CSV table of C-alpha atoms and ligand atoms in Angstrom, one decimal:
chain,number,residue,atom,x,y,z
A,1,MET,CA,-13.0,3.1,28.8
A,2,ALA,CA,-12.2,3.5,25.1
A,3,ALA,CA,-15.2,4.4,22.9
A,4,LEU,CA,-16.5,1.7,20.6
A,5,CYS,CA,-15.9,2.0,16.9
A,6,GLN,CA,-19.0,3.2,14.9
A,7,LEU,CA,-17.9,1.2,11.9
A,8,VAL,CA,-17.1,-2.4,12.9
A,9,THR,CA,-15.4,-4.4,10.2
A,10,TRP,CA,-14.1,-8.0,10.2
A,11,PRO,CA,-13.3,-10.6,7.5
A,12,GLY,CA,-16.7,-11.2,5.8
A,13,GLY,CA,-18.6,-8.4,7.3
A,14,GLN,CA,-19.2,-4.8,8.3
A,15,LEU,CA,-21.7,-3.0,10.6
A,16,ASP,CA,-22.2,0.7,10.7
A,17,PHE,CA,-23.6,1.9,14.0
A,18,SER,CA,-23.2,5.6,13.2
A,19,ARG,CA,-26.8,6.1,12.4
A,20,GLY,CA,-28.4,4.2,15.4
A,21,PRO,CA,-29.6,0.7,16.0
A,22,LEU,CA,-29.5,-2.0,13.4
A,23,VAL,CA,-32.1,-4.7,12.7
A,24,MET,CA,-31.2,-8.4,12.7
A,25,GLY,CA,-33.8,-10.5,10.8
A,26,ILE,CA,-34.6,-13.9,12.2
A,27,LEU,CA,-34.5,-16.8,9.7
A,28,ASN,CA,-35.3,-20.1,11.5
A,29,VAL,CA,-34.8,-23.2,9.4
A,30,THR,CA,-36.5,-25.4,12.0
A,31,PRO,CA,-39.8,-27.3,11.9
A,32,ASP,CA,-40.7,-26.2,15.5
A,33,SER,CA,-39.6,-22.6,16.3
A,34,PHE,CA,-42.3,-20.9,18.4
A,35,SER,CA,-43.2,-18.4,15.7
A,36,ASP,CA,-41.7,-19.2,12.3
A,37,GLY,CA,-41.2,-22.9,12.7
A,38,GLY,CA,-41.8,-24.7,9.4
A,39,ALA,CA,-42.1,-21.4,7.5
A,40,TYR,CA,-39.4,-22.3,5.0
A,41,PRO,CA,-39.6,-26.0,4.3
A,42,ASP,CA,-36.7,-26.0,1.9
A,43,ALA,CA,-33.4,-24.1,1.5
A,44,LYS,CA,-34.6,-22.3,-1.6
A,45,ARG,CA,-37.5,-20.6,0.2
A,46,ALA,CA,-35.3,-19.8,3.2
A,47,VAL,CA,-32.8,-18.2,0.9
A,48,ALA,CA,-35.5,-16.1,-0.7
A,49,ALA,CA,-36.8,-15.0,2.7
A,50,GLY,CA,-33.3,-14.0,3.8
A,51,LEU,CA,-32.8,-12.0,0.6
A,52,GLU,CA,-36.1,-10.3,1.2
A,53,MET,CA,-35.1,-9.3,4.8
A,54,ALA,CA,-32.0,-7.7,3.4
A,55,ALA,CA,-34.1,-5.8,0.8
A,56,GLN,CA,-36.4,-4.6,3.6
A,57,GLY,CA,-33.4,-3.1,5.5
A,58,ALA,CA,-32.1,-5.8,7.8
A,59,ALA,CA,-28.4,-5.3,8.6
A,60,ILE,CA,-27.8,-8.9,9.6
A,61,VAL,CA,-29.7,-12.1,9.0
A,62,ASP,CA,-29.6,-14.6,11.9
A,63,VAL,CA,-30.0,-18.3,10.8
A,64,GLY,CA,-31.2,-20.7,13.4
A,65,ALA,CA,-31.5,-24.5,13.0
A,66,GLU,CA,-32.5,-25.4,16.6
A,67,SER,CA,-35.5,-24.0,18.4
A,68,THR,CA,-34.8,-22.7,21.9
A,69,ARG,CA,-38.4,-22.2,22.8
A,70,PRO,CA,-39.3,-23.3,26.4
A,71,GLY,CA,-39.3,-27.1,26.6
A,72,ALA,CA,-37.3,-27.6,23.3
A,73,GLU,CA,-35.0,-30.6,23.1
A,74,PRO,CA,-31.4,-30.2,21.7
A,75,VAL,CA,-31.0,-30.8,18.0
A,76,PRO,CA,-27.8,-32.9,17.1
A,77,ALA,CA,-25.0,-31.0,15.3
A,78,GLU,CA,-25.3,-33.0,12.1
A,79,GLU,CA,-29.0,-32.1,11.8
A,80,GLN,CA,-28.4,-28.4,12.5
A,81,ILE,CA,-25.6,-28.4,9.8
A,82,ARG,CA,-27.9,-30.2,7.4
A,83,ARG,CA,-30.6,-27.5,7.9
A,84,ALA,CA,-28.4,-24.4,8.0
A,85,VAL,CA,-25.5,-24.9,5.7
A,86,PRO,CA,-27.4,-24.9,2.3
A,87,VAL,CA,-29.2,-21.8,3.4
A,88,ILE,CA,-26.0,-20.0,4.4
A,89,GLU,CA,-24.3,-21.1,1.2
A,90,GLY,CA,-27.3,-19.9,-0.8
A,91,LEU,CA,-27.2,-16.5,0.9
A,92,ALA,CA,-23.4,-15.9,1.1
A,93,GLY,CA,-22.1,-13.7,-1.7
A,94,ARG,CA,-25.6,-12.7,-2.7
A,95,ILE,CA,-27.1,-11.1,0.4
A,96,GLY,CA,-24.7,-8.2,0.9
A,97,ILE,CA,-25.1,-8.2,4.7
A,98,PRO,CA,-23.5,-10.4,7.3
A,99,ILE,CA,-25.0,-13.7,8.2
A,100,SER,CA,-25.0,-14.8,11.8
A,101,MET,CA,-25.5,-18.4,13.1
A,102,ASP,CA,-27.6,-18.9,16.1
A,103,THR,CA,-26.1,-22.0,17.7
A,104,THR,CA,-24.5,-23.2,21.0
A,105,ASP,CA,-22.6,-25.9,19.2
A,106,ALA,CA,-19.0,-25.2,18.1
A,107,ALA,CA,-19.1,-27.8,15.3
A,108,VAL,CA,-22.2,-26.2,13.9
A,109,ALA,CA,-20.6,-22.7,14.2
A,110,ALA,CA,-17.5,-23.9,12.4
A,111,ALA,CA,-19.5,-25.4,9.6
A,112,ALA,CA,-21.6,-22.2,9.3
A,113,VAL,CA,-18.5,-20.0,9.2
A,114,GLU,CA,-17.0,-22.3,6.5
A,115,ALA,CA,-20.3,-21.8,4.5
A,116,GLY,CA,-20.2,-18.0,4.8
A,117,ALA,CA,-21.6,-17.0,8.2
A,118,SER,CA,-19.5,-14.3,10.0
A,119,ILE,CA,-21.2,-13.6,13.3
A,120,LEU,CA,-21.8,-16.2,16.1
A,121,ASN,CA,-25.0,-15.8,18.2
A,122,ASP,CA,-24.5,-18.1,21.2
A,123,ILE,CA,-27.4,-18.2,23.8
A,124,THR,CA,-25.0,-19.9,26.2
A,125,ALA,CA,-22.5,-17.0,26.0
A,126,LEU,CA,-19.5,-19.1,25.0
A,127,ALA,CA,-20.1,-21.9,27.5
A,128,ASP,CA,-18.1,-24.1,25.2
A,129,GLU,CA,-14.5,-22.9,25.0
A,130,ARG,CA,-14.2,-24.1,21.4
A,131,MET,CA,-16.8,-21.5,20.4
A,132,ALA,CA,-14.6,-18.8,21.9
A,133,ARG,CA,-11.5,-20.0,20.2
A,134,LEU,CA,-13.4,-20.2,16.8
A,135,ALA,CA,-14.6,-16.6,17.2
A,136,ALA,CA,-11.1,-15.4,18.2
A,137,GLU,CA,-9.4,-17.2,15.3
A,138,LYS,CA,-12.0,-16.2,12.6
A,139,GLU,CA,-12.4,-12.7,14.1
A,140,THR,CA,-16.2,-13.0,14.1
A,141,PRO,CA,-18.4,-10.9,16.3
A,142,VAL,CA,-20.2,-12.8,19.0
A,143,VAL,CA,-23.5,-12.3,20.8
A,144,LEU,CA,-23.3,-13.4,24.4
A,145,MET,CA,-26.7,-14.0,25.9
A,146,HIS,CA,-27.9,-14.6,29.5
A,147,MET,CA,-30.1,-17.6,30.2
A,148,GLN,CA,-31.1,-19.2,33.5
A,149,GLY,CA,-31.2,-23.0,33.0
A,150,THR,CA,-31.5,-24.6,29.6
A,151,PRO,CA,-34.3,-24.3,27.0
A,152,ARG,CA,-35.8,-27.6,28.2
A,153,THR,CA,-36.2,-26.5,31.8
A,154,MET,CA,-35.7,-22.7,31.9
A,155,GLN,CA,-39.4,-21.7,32.3
A,156,SER,CA,-40.2,-24.2,35.1
A,157,ARG,CA,-39.5,-21.7,37.9
A,158,PRO,CA,-37.2,-18.8,37.1
A,159,GLN,CA,-35.9,-17.1,40.3
A,160,TYR,CA,-33.7,-14.1,41.0
A,161,GLU,CA,-33.0,-11.9,44.0
A,162,ASP,CA,-32.5,-9.0,41.6
A,163,VAL,CA,-32.8,-9.9,38.0
A,164,THR,CA,-31.1,-6.9,36.5
A,165,ALA,CA,-28.1,-7.0,38.8
A,166,GLU,CA,-27.7,-10.8,38.3
A,167,VAL,CA,-27.9,-10.6,34.5
A,168,LEU,CA,-25.6,-7.6,34.3
A,169,SER,CA,-23.0,-9.3,36.5
A,170,PHE,CA,-23.2,-12.5,34.4
A,171,LEU,CA,-22.7,-10.6,31.1
A,172,VAL,CA,-19.8,-8.6,32.4
A,173,LYS,CA,-18.0,-11.8,33.4
A,174,ARG,CA,-18.7,-13.4,30.0
A,175,ALA,CA,-17.6,-10.3,28.1
A,176,GLN,CA,-14.4,-10.3,30.1
A,177,TYR,CA,-13.9,-14.0,29.4
A,178,ALA,CA,-14.5,-13.4,25.6
A,179,GLU,CA,-11.9,-10.6,25.7
A,180,SER,CA,-9.4,-12.8,27.6
A,181,MET,CA,-9.8,-15.4,24.8
A,182,GLY,CA,-8.8,-12.7,22.2
A,183,ILE,CA,-12.2,-11.4,21.0
A,184,ALA,CA,-12.1,-7.6,20.5
A,185,ARG,CA,-14.5,-5.5,22.5
A,186,ASP,CA,-16.0,-4.0,19.4
A,187,ARG,CA,-17.1,-7.5,18.3
A,188,ILE,CA,-18.9,-8.4,21.5
A,189,PHE,CA,-22.6,-7.9,21.9
A,190,LEU,CA,-24.4,-8.5,25.2
A,191,ASP,CA,-27.9,-9.7,25.3
A,192,PRO,CA,-30.1,-9.9,28.5
A,193,GLY,CA,-31.9,-12.9,27.0
A,194,ILE,CA,-35.5,-11.9,27.1
A,195,GLY,CA,-37.7,-15.0,27.8
A,196,PHE,CA,-34.8,-17.3,28.6
A,197,GLY,CA,-35.5,-18.4,32.2
A,198,LYS,CA,-37.5,-15.3,33.0
A,199,THR,CA,-41.0,-14.5,34.0
A,200,THR,CA,-43.0,-11.7,32.4
A,201,GLU,CA,-42.1,-9.6,35.4
A,202,HIS,CA,-38.4,-10.3,34.9
A,203,ASN,CA,-38.6,-9.5,31.2
A,204,LEU,CA,-40.3,-6.2,32.0
A,205,GLN,CA,-37.8,-5.3,34.6
A,206,LEU,CA,-34.9,-6.0,32.3
A,207,LEU,CA,-36.4,-3.8,29.5
A,208,HIS,CA,-37.2,-1.1,32.0
A,209,GLN,CA,-33.5,-1.0,33.1
A,210,LEU,CA,-32.0,-1.7,29.7
A,211,ARG,CA,-30.0,1.5,29.7
A,212,GLN,CA,-27.8,0.0,32.4
A,213,PHE,CA,-26.6,-2.7,30.0
A,214,GLY,CA,-25.3,-0.2,27.5
A,215,GLU,CA,-23.4,1.6,30.2
A,216,LEU,CA,-21.2,-1.5,30.8
A,217,GLY,CA,-19.0,-0.6,27.8
A,218,TRP,CA,-20.1,-3.2,25.3
A,219,ARG,CA,-22.8,-3.0,22.7
A,220,VAL,CA,-26.2,-4.5,23.4
A,221,LEU,CA,-28.5,-6.7,21.4
A,222,VAL,CA,-32.1,-7.3,22.4
A,223,GLY,CA,-34.6,-10.0,21.2
A,224,THR,CA,-38.2,-9.4,22.2
A,225,SER,CA,-39.8,-10.3,18.9
A,226,ARG,CA,-43.3,-11.9,19.3
A,227,LYS,CA,-42.3,-13.5,22.6
A,228,ARG,CA,-44.7,-14.9,25.1
A,229,PHE,CA,-44.6,-12.0,27.6
A,230,ILE,CA,-45.9,-9.8,24.8
A,231,GLY,CA,-48.8,-12.3,24.4
A,232,GLU,CA,-49.4,-12.3,28.1
A,233,ILE,CA,-49.7,-8.5,28.3
A,234,THR,CA,-51.7,-7.9,25.1
A,235,GLY,CA,-53.8,-11.1,25.2
A,236,ARG,CA,-52.5,-12.0,21.7
A,237,ARG,CA,-52.2,-15.8,21.7
A,238,GLU,CA,-50.8,-16.2,18.2
A,239,PRO,CA,-47.1,-15.1,17.9
A,240,LYS,CA,-47.8,-13.5,14.5
A,241,GLU,CA,-50.4,-11.3,16.2
A,242,ARG,CA,-47.8,-9.7,18.5
A,243,LEU,CA,-46.5,-7.2,15.9
A,244,TRP,CA,-47.7,-4.1,17.7
A,245,GLY,CA,-46.5,-5.3,21.1
A,246,THR,CA,-43.2,-6.1,19.6
A,247,ALA,CA,-43.0,-2.7,18.0
A,248,ALA,CA,-43.4,-1.0,21.4
A,249,THR,CA,-40.6,-3.1,22.9
A,250,VAL,CA,-38.3,-2.5,19.8
A,251,ALA,CA,-38.9,1.3,20.1
A,252,MET,CA,-38.1,1.3,23.8
A,253,ALA,CA,-35.0,-0.9,23.3
A,254,ALA,CA,-33.7,1.3,20.5
A,255,ALA,CA,-34.4,4.4,22.6
A,256,ALA,CA,-32.6,2.9,25.6
A,257,GLY,CA,-29.4,2.4,23.6
A,258,ALA,CA,-29.6,-1.1,22.1
A,259,SER,CA,-27.3,-1.4,19.1
A,260,ILE,CA,-29.1,-4.3,17.5
A,261,VAL,CA,-32.7,-5.5,17.7
A,262,ARG,CA,-33.5,-9.1,16.7
A,263,VAL,CA,-36.9,-9.4,15.0
A,264,HIS,CA,-39.1,-11.5,12.8
A,265,ASP,CA,-41.0,-8.6,11.1
A,266,VAL,CA,-38.1,-6.8,9.4
A,267,ALA,CA,-39.9,-4.2,7.3
A,268,ALA,CA,-42.1,-3.0,10.2
A,269,MET,CA,-39.3,-2.9,12.7
A,270,VAL,CA,-36.9,-1.1,10.3
A,271,ASP,CA,-39.6,1.7,10.2
A,272,VAL,CA,-39.8,1.7,14.0
A,273,VAL,CA,-36.0,2.0,14.4
A,274,LYS,CA,-35.9,4.7,11.7
A,275,MET,CA,-38.4,6.8,13.8
A,276,VAL,CA,-36.4,6.3,17.0
A,277,ARG,CA,-33.2,7.4,15.2
A,278,ALA,CA,-34.9,10.5,13.7
A,279,VAL,CA,-36.2,11.6,17.1
A,280,HIS,CA,-32.7,11.1,18.6
A,281,SER,CA,-30.9,13.0,16.0
A,282,ALA,CA,-33.4,15.9,16.2
A,283,ASN,CA,-32.0,16.5,19.7
A,284,LYS,CA,-28.4,16.8,18.7
B,1,HH2,N1,-34.3,-15.5,21.1
B,1,HH2,C1,-34.5,-16.7,20.4
B,1,HH2,C2,-33.5,-17.3,19.8
B,1,HH2,N2,-32.2,-16.9,19.7
B,1,HH2,N3,-30.7,-15.2,20.3
B,1,HH2,C3,-30.4,-14.1,21.0
B,1,HH2,N4,-29.2,-13.6,21.0
B,1,HH2,N5,-31.4,-13.4,21.7
B,1,HH2,C4,-32.6,-13.8,21.7
B,1,HH2,O1,-33.5,-13.1,22.4
B,1,HH2,C5,-33.0,-15.0,21.1
B,1,HH2,C6,-31.9,-15.7,20.4
B,1,HH2,C7,-35.9,-17.2,20.4
B,1,HH2,O2,-36.6,-16.7,19.3
B,1,HH2,P1,-36.8,-17.5,18.0
B,1,HH2,O3,-35.5,-17.7,17.3
B,1,HH2,O4,-37.8,-16.7,17.2
B,1,HH2,O5,-37.5,-18.9,18.4
B,1,HH2,P2,-37.0,-20.4,18.5
B,1,HH2,O6,-35.9,-20.4,19.5
B,1,HH2,O7,-38.2,-21.2,18.9
B,1,HH2,O8,-36.4,-20.8,17.2
């Protein structure tokens, strides 16, 4: 299998993986996200927060306009566009790092790309063929995530015979599909979907076996930030109190070969990733 490029470039973006994992900052312009919902009531404040993430060392900023927390209802495309596009337009050309759009809706993705986004983060792993065609045509990288069920129902009773084997097999099929649609291997990121139709035990198992995901031949993105399983283990009820639990999972994901970690607390997690990188390179 050919090695992945260390420097991935595409129209509108560039990511340098030569020095270890990169940090993706989460910028949710939603009223109801589980952790940062309502944090940025207008586009101006969201743009300022995105610029701050870049200044803190984020390599990507991920804009979301629809909460996917357990039980969440879908948000119509027009509303997602109304929330996200002014923020993307405000960031594009100023932020200096690629902007990704966290959406499952191809119309929202197209509007986001038009506004200046250049990565598509799709928690349904290109379930809608139009999303795959858009990514291929615009040459945007894509994040393909595993989820059992839908956000509305996914936590009702997640079940697997072997969670790691099932998630691995799903992601390989979706990556092969993406390639068959004309998306280059270097531009595909696989994500085990921590918290998406998974119990705490499932999440722990996936993190424990994360190295296997990197061995598939595509890059890996992991999103553990402030998630419920961290609260369950640490007893921290408030998502914002889950910083240290998040730091542990980010360090472990980085050490296990993840190329991108998706986080709320950019400054803190940039330090975590820097330490993992430093220890790794000391061993060369
Ligand atoms: N997690 C969330 C949303 N999008 N995308 C990827 N690729 N991987 C993830 O783990 C992931 C994701 C959920 O976190 P957040 O955006 O903070 O919350 P909400 O969905 O409530 O907006």
